[in-house]
Amino acid sequence: MTPDLRAGWRGPSLGVLVAAGLALVVLGTIGVVAWTARGLSGLSSWDLRAVWFTLWQAALSATLSVGLAVPVARALARRRFAGRRLLVLLLGAPFLLPSIVAILGLVAVFGRRGWVNAALAALGLPEVTIYGWQGVILAHVFFNLPLATRLLVHGWAAIPTERLRLAASLGFAPRDIGRHLERPMLREIAPGAWLAVFLVCLTSFTVALALGGGPRATTVELAIYQAFRFDADLGRAASLGLVQVIISLAALAIAGRVAAPAGFGAGLDRPAELDGPRGWRVPADAAVIGLAAGFLLTPLASVMIAGVPRLPALPQSVWLAAGRSVAMALTSAALTVLLALPLALALSQGPARGARRWIEAAGMLPLIASPLVLGTGLFLVLRHWAATEDLAIPVTIGVNAIMALPFALRALIPAARTMQADYGRLAASLGLRGAARLRYLVLPRLRAPLGFGAGLAAALAMGDLGVIALFGDARNATLPLLLYQLMGRYRMADAAGAAVLLMGLSFALFWLFDRGGRR
Amino acid sequence: MRSLTLTLTASLLSAAAPALAADKPQLTVYAPDYFASEWGPGPKIEAGFEAQCACDLVFVTGDVLPRILLEGASTKADAVIGLNTDQTARARATGLFAPHNQDVASLTTPVTWTDPTFLPFNWSEVAFVYDDTRLKNPPKSFQELLDAPANAYKIVMQDPRSSASGLATLLWVKHIYGDKASEAWAKLAPQVLTVTKDWSESYGMFTDGEADMVLSYTTSPAYHIVEEKDLHKHALMFPEGNYFMVELAAQLKDTDQPELAQKFMDYILSPEFQTMIPEANWSYPAKLPNDQLPQAFRDLPRPEKTLFYSEAEAEAIRKPALEEWLRAFAR
């Protein structure tokens, strides 16, 4: 009598449903846009250039972000120092900045009049310029190094303490630890992290253009924008949207091929008695942490310096919009978790390998959905049911929840797989099902990645502008929308204050959930 | 936590429900986001118009033209405001718009306006704006800007593929240099520090001191003079001329509120509306004698010439000019 190793019926089928729904929304909106345009239209040579630029800069940005994240995450994982927790938390900040704020923050540090060039000039060294492909890469690493670091820190934390203690008792040198523990873990986590960063860079466009120094830095997303805004050519927009989906599926396949489960087995969740290697590695780790913190936190500091003095003078409407944005962000985060959990559980058990790949692909799809295509598609479908301006807020909440899903999944999937491998049989033999399984196994084991995912979802929803721009509603403006309205009316100083408020709130939301998950 | 979320959702959804004005007819006007924002002219215009129309004026914000194109004949808009001249050809082609029935001969725009459908409500010209505390010797003409050594100035401009002011810049260069526009861009490209998606990013980089000059409007200095008492920002008036940018309004043919939509068109050229424009929109009103402008606007320098392409010319030039621009920067 073999025990049934599958969990309760709810996991897989619910997961499959969610995955199918996601695929329908993302691919369906492209379909609707193409249908409205009476078909897809061809691409110009400039569009093809944009595809090429998008591809290589995203690949390079992702490789650099994950490559640099490895030493940073390792240093953070194996050292204890005052302020470490705060630093790990602060690392979440750059990712949450609205693009316009990030541009001004980066320029304040690396620009012509920036701190870096001021220091170089003081030393009599030549000026460095960020405008060009190097600026695009710099900006993307700035955004995504923290994300990759966070995902990898989760990976290090997931290596059971028992394995580390065994390694210590066997007298493992750092090299051996790398070979037997760290590298297998990286093999499992890093491809997914690379994929997430690659897809983020694929659809980024405001920052890439501003720091790219000109039209050479044209991404596919900008071409989509142009097709909409200037040529009113929905067919071309849909074609470009499809190109983005195809590129992403290819990247997904590559990442899936590289990844391999680490198979450490279960531990007893003892707190790690960390004792990182001594000798030259101590100052080396300190230097790595110092450099990363400097690179990521100085632009944030410049945003703070510009904005904090303006906070008391902000008009009341900014605070009202902030309240509205927080409420929307919390709702989005709840939705993201409700969608992500069944997906991750379905991936960790149940269906055959082929089906799993499809579910994972569907879970990553939102990352590459052009917000413009998604928003327009939804607009075209929904306008038959209700007045679009009444739908602005619900649609924005829904789209933001979907957009944050891939990040939540990246943190959840490895943890869910490990949980299933370590405890699946035990749970099945105990007949643990349904709500009990959720309560005694799933939630305790997945608490940290769930908190991280929810925090990220809330923070991203807080800073999103994406769809609301199309469905805009001046009377119910969100904080990011208000930030752009202030800038658009020359009120740069007020905008700097609103930016700090936005950053602070995104960050507080992230902290609340993330902290809740790590207790 | 969950109950809190539910409460918040419920309150949100109720907030999103439209506040129905008690049995007043509703006039729906599509407008760009900036227009209806608290710092734009929208709220004042809404209050002013509702005081005389016994109706509820509702601005629906977003990308006006793409939205009209998507909705076609089923659009709920009774009128639109905030279109640019680069969009009117496509808007006109939809056949959805009705004549504005205004006397445009009395407009105070520097360009003679004869269009019976699209009505100007404010205008200015594109110009390079600089700060005299940072840039001591600005170029005196467009030609001087082009002939300057490669690193003389650092300019931020907007991408013509994503912004109306960026497109106006493209047409400006084409208007001055015609067949030589490619060479002009090749000379200008080294002076361009970067190109941004929207005007906001450019202007932010300029006010932060990253760039010496920004591509903006002849009326931009007025904001700094009036709101910040800052007299150091100036727009460059070139002897070759500066390019005209105008924003337009129109009423829909199939509106279910034809009288109200017509009333709104009438209101646009009224002195009340026109006197709101300068300091709510930081631009010149379309119909207001010079002596009725705020002092800061009366004191602004004016370009020697205002250059302008008709709608049909601009539509024909747009794509080839964009090719030239892209090629100049692709090197």
PDB file of C-alpha atoms in Angstrom, chain B residues 119-206:
ATOM      1  CA  LEU B 119     -10.092  75.303 -32.096  1.00  0.00           C
ATOM      2  CA  PRO B 120      -6.843  76.640 -30.519  1.00  0.00           C
ATOM      3  CA  PHE B 121      -7.076  77.467 -26.823  1.00  0.00           C
ATOM      4  CA  ASN B 122      -3.411  78.047 -25.956  1.00  0.00           C
ATOM      5  CA  TRP B 123      -0.026  78.184 -27.663  1.00  0.00           C
ATOM      6  CA  SER B 124       3.676  78.932 -27.362  1.00  0.00           C
ATOM      7  CA  GLU B 125       6.797  78.138 -29.373  1.00  0.00           C
ATOM      8  CA  VAL B 126       9.451  75.510 -28.764  1.00  0.00           C
ATOM      9  CA  ALA B 127      12.739  77.047 -27.665  1.00  0.00           C
ATOM     10  CA  PHE B 128      15.965  76.171 -25.920  1.00  0.00           C
ATOM     11  CA  VAL B 129      15.759  77.254 -22.294  1.00  0.00           C
ATOM     12  CA  TYR B 130      18.913  77.969 -20.289  1.00  0.00           C
ATOM     13  CA  ASP B 131      19.964  79.323 -16.884  1.00  0.00           C
ATOM     14  CA  ASP B 132      22.255  82.365 -17.054  1.00  0.00           C
ATOM     15  CA  THR B 133      24.008  81.454 -13.802  1.00  0.00           C
ATOM     16  CA  ARG B 134      25.306  78.280 -15.468  1.00  0.00           C
ATOM     17  CA  LEU B 135      25.619  79.273 -19.115  1.00  0.00           C
ATOM     18  CA  LYS B 136      27.239  82.633 -19.736  1.00  0.00           C
ATOM     19  CA  ASN B 137      27.364  82.729 -23.536  1.00  0.00           C
ATOM     20  CA  PRO B 138      24.340  81.055 -25.079  1.00  0.00           C
ATOM     21  CA  PRO B 139      24.232  80.711 -28.885  1.00  0.00           C
ATOM     22  CA  LYS B 140      22.631  83.691 -30.641  1.00  0.00           C
ATOM     23  CA  SER B 141      21.146  81.713 -33.503  1.00  0.00           C
ATOM     24  CA  PHE B 142      20.355  78.171 -34.493  1.00  0.00           C
ATOM     25  CA  GLN B 143      23.268  78.278 -36.940  1.00  0.00           C
ATOM     26  CA  GLU B 144      25.639  79.355 -34.167  1.00  0.00           C
ATOM     27  CA  LEU B 145      24.428  76.436 -32.062  1.00  0.00           C
ATOM     28  CA  LEU B 146      25.166  74.028 -34.916  1.00  0.00           C
ATOM     29  CA  ASP B 147      28.591  75.517 -35.633  1.00  0.00           C
ATOM     30  CA  ALA B 148      29.721  75.440 -32.009  1.00  0.00           C
ATOM     31  CA  PRO B 149      32.516  72.993 -31.104  1.00  0.00           C
ATOM     32  CA  ALA B 150      31.290  69.507 -30.225  1.00  0.00           C
ATOM     33  CA  ASN B 151      31.210  69.948 -26.457  1.00  0.00           C
ATOM     34  CA  ALA B 152      30.218  73.611 -26.213  1.00  0.00           C
ATOM     35  CA  TYR B 153      26.713  72.931 -24.923  1.00  0.00           C
ATOM     36  CA  LYS B 154      24.971  70.015 -23.313  1.00  0.00           C
ATOM     37  CA  ILE B 155      21.353  69.857 -24.382  1.00  0.00           C
ATOM     38  CA  VAL B 156      18.539  67.559 -23.266  1.00  0.00           C
ATOM     39  CA  MET B 157      15.677  67.096 -25.694  1.00  0.00           C
ATOM     40  CA  GLN B 158      12.606  64.881 -26.023  1.00  0.00           C
ATOM     41  CA  ASP B 159      12.201  61.897 -28.292  1.00  0.00           C
ATOM     42  CA  PRO B 160       9.988  62.764 -31.265  1.00  0.00           C
ATOM     43  CA  ARG B 161       8.615  59.213 -31.161  1.00  0.00           C
ATOM     44  CA  SER B 162       7.117  59.605 -27.719  1.00  0.00           C
ATOM     45  CA  SER B 163       6.526  63.302 -27.124  1.00  0.00           C
ATOM     46  CA  ALA B 164       4.730  66.160 -28.870  1.00  0.00           C
ATOM     47  CA  SER B 165       7.444  68.720 -28.067  1.00  0.00           C
ATOM     48  CA  GLY B 166      10.022  66.295 -29.454  1.00  0.00           C
ATOM     49  CA  LEU B 167       8.105  66.069 -32.699  1.00  0.00           C
ATOM     50  CA  ALA B 168       7.779  69.859 -32.842  1.00  0.00           C
ATOM     51  CA  THR B 169      11.579  70.078 -32.570  1.00  0.00           C
ATOM     52  CA  LEU B 170      11.909  67.744 -35.515  1.00  0.00           C
ATOM     53  CA  LEU B 171       9.593  69.930 -37.605  1.00  0.00           C
ATOM     54  CA  TRP B 172      11.405  73.074 -36.424  1.00  0.00           C
ATOM     55  CA  VAL B 173      14.748  71.855 -37.749  1.00  0.00           C
ATOM     56  CA  LYS B 174      13.075  70.697 -40.960  1.00  0.00           C
ATOM     57  CA  HIS B 175      11.444  74.112 -41.392  1.00  0.00           C
ATOM     58  CA  ILE B 176      14.734  75.978 -41.040  1.00  0.00           C
ATOM     59  CA  TYR B 177      17.042  73.590 -42.879  1.00  0.00           C
ATOM     60  CA  GLY B 178      14.785  71.718 -45.314  1.00  0.00           C
ATOM     61  CA  ASP B 179      16.917  69.392 -47.453  1.00  0.00           C
ATOM     62  CA  LYS B 180      19.903  70.153 -45.206  1.00  0.00           C
ATOM     63  CA  ALA B 181      18.112  68.900 -42.072  1.00  0.00           C
ATOM     64  CA  SER B 182      20.195  65.701 -41.998  1.00  0.00           C
ATOM     65  CA  GLU B 183      23.414  67.725 -41.865  1.00  0.00           C
ATOM     66  CA  ALA B 184      21.926  70.001 -39.215  1.00  0.00           C
ATOM     67  CA  TRP B 185      21.101  67.000 -37.012  1.00  0.00           C
ATOM     68  CA  ALA B 186      24.552  65.534 -37.593  1.00  0.00           C
ATOM     69  CA  LYS B 187      26.010  68.788 -36.216  1.00  0.00           C
ATOM     70  CA  LEU B 188      23.533  69.019 -33.361  1.00  0.00           C
ATOM     71  CA  ALA B 189      23.786  65.377 -32.227  1.00  0.00           C
ATOM     72  CA  PRO B 190      27.175  65.815 -30.453  1.00  0.00           C
ATOM     73  CA  GLN B 191      25.673  68.686 -28.420  1.00  0.00           C
ATOM     74  CA  VAL B 192      22.772  66.511 -27.262  1.00  0.00           C
ATOM     75  CA  LEU B 193      23.580  65.016 -23.885  1.00  0.00           C
ATOM     76  CA  THR B 194      20.577  62.735 -23.999  1.00  0.00           C
ATOM     77  CA  VAL B 195      17.054  62.270 -25.279  1.00  0.00           C
ATOM     78  CA  THR B 196      14.193  61.510 -22.892  1.00  0.00           C
ATOM     79  CA  LYS B 197      10.751  60.010 -23.322  1.00  0.00           C
ATOM     80  CA  ASP B 198       8.814  62.988 -21.984  1.00  0.00           C
ATOM     81  CA  TRP B 199       9.295  66.673 -21.301  1.00  0.00           C
ATOM     82  CA  SER B 200       9.269  66.082 -17.513  1.00  0.00           C
ATOM     83  CA  GLU B 201      12.446  63.978 -17.459  1.00  0.00           C
ATOM     84  CA  SER B 202      14.253  66.532 -19.629  1.00  0.00           C
ATOM     85  CA  TYR B 203      13.183  69.483 -17.562  1.00  0.00           C
ATOM     86  CA  GLY B 204      14.077  67.711 -14.325  1.00  0.00           C
ATOM     87  CA  MET B 205      17.587  67.048 -15.642  1.00  0.00           C
ATOM     88  CA  PHE B 206      17.889  70.696 -16.611  1.00  0.00           C
TER      89      PHE B 206
END
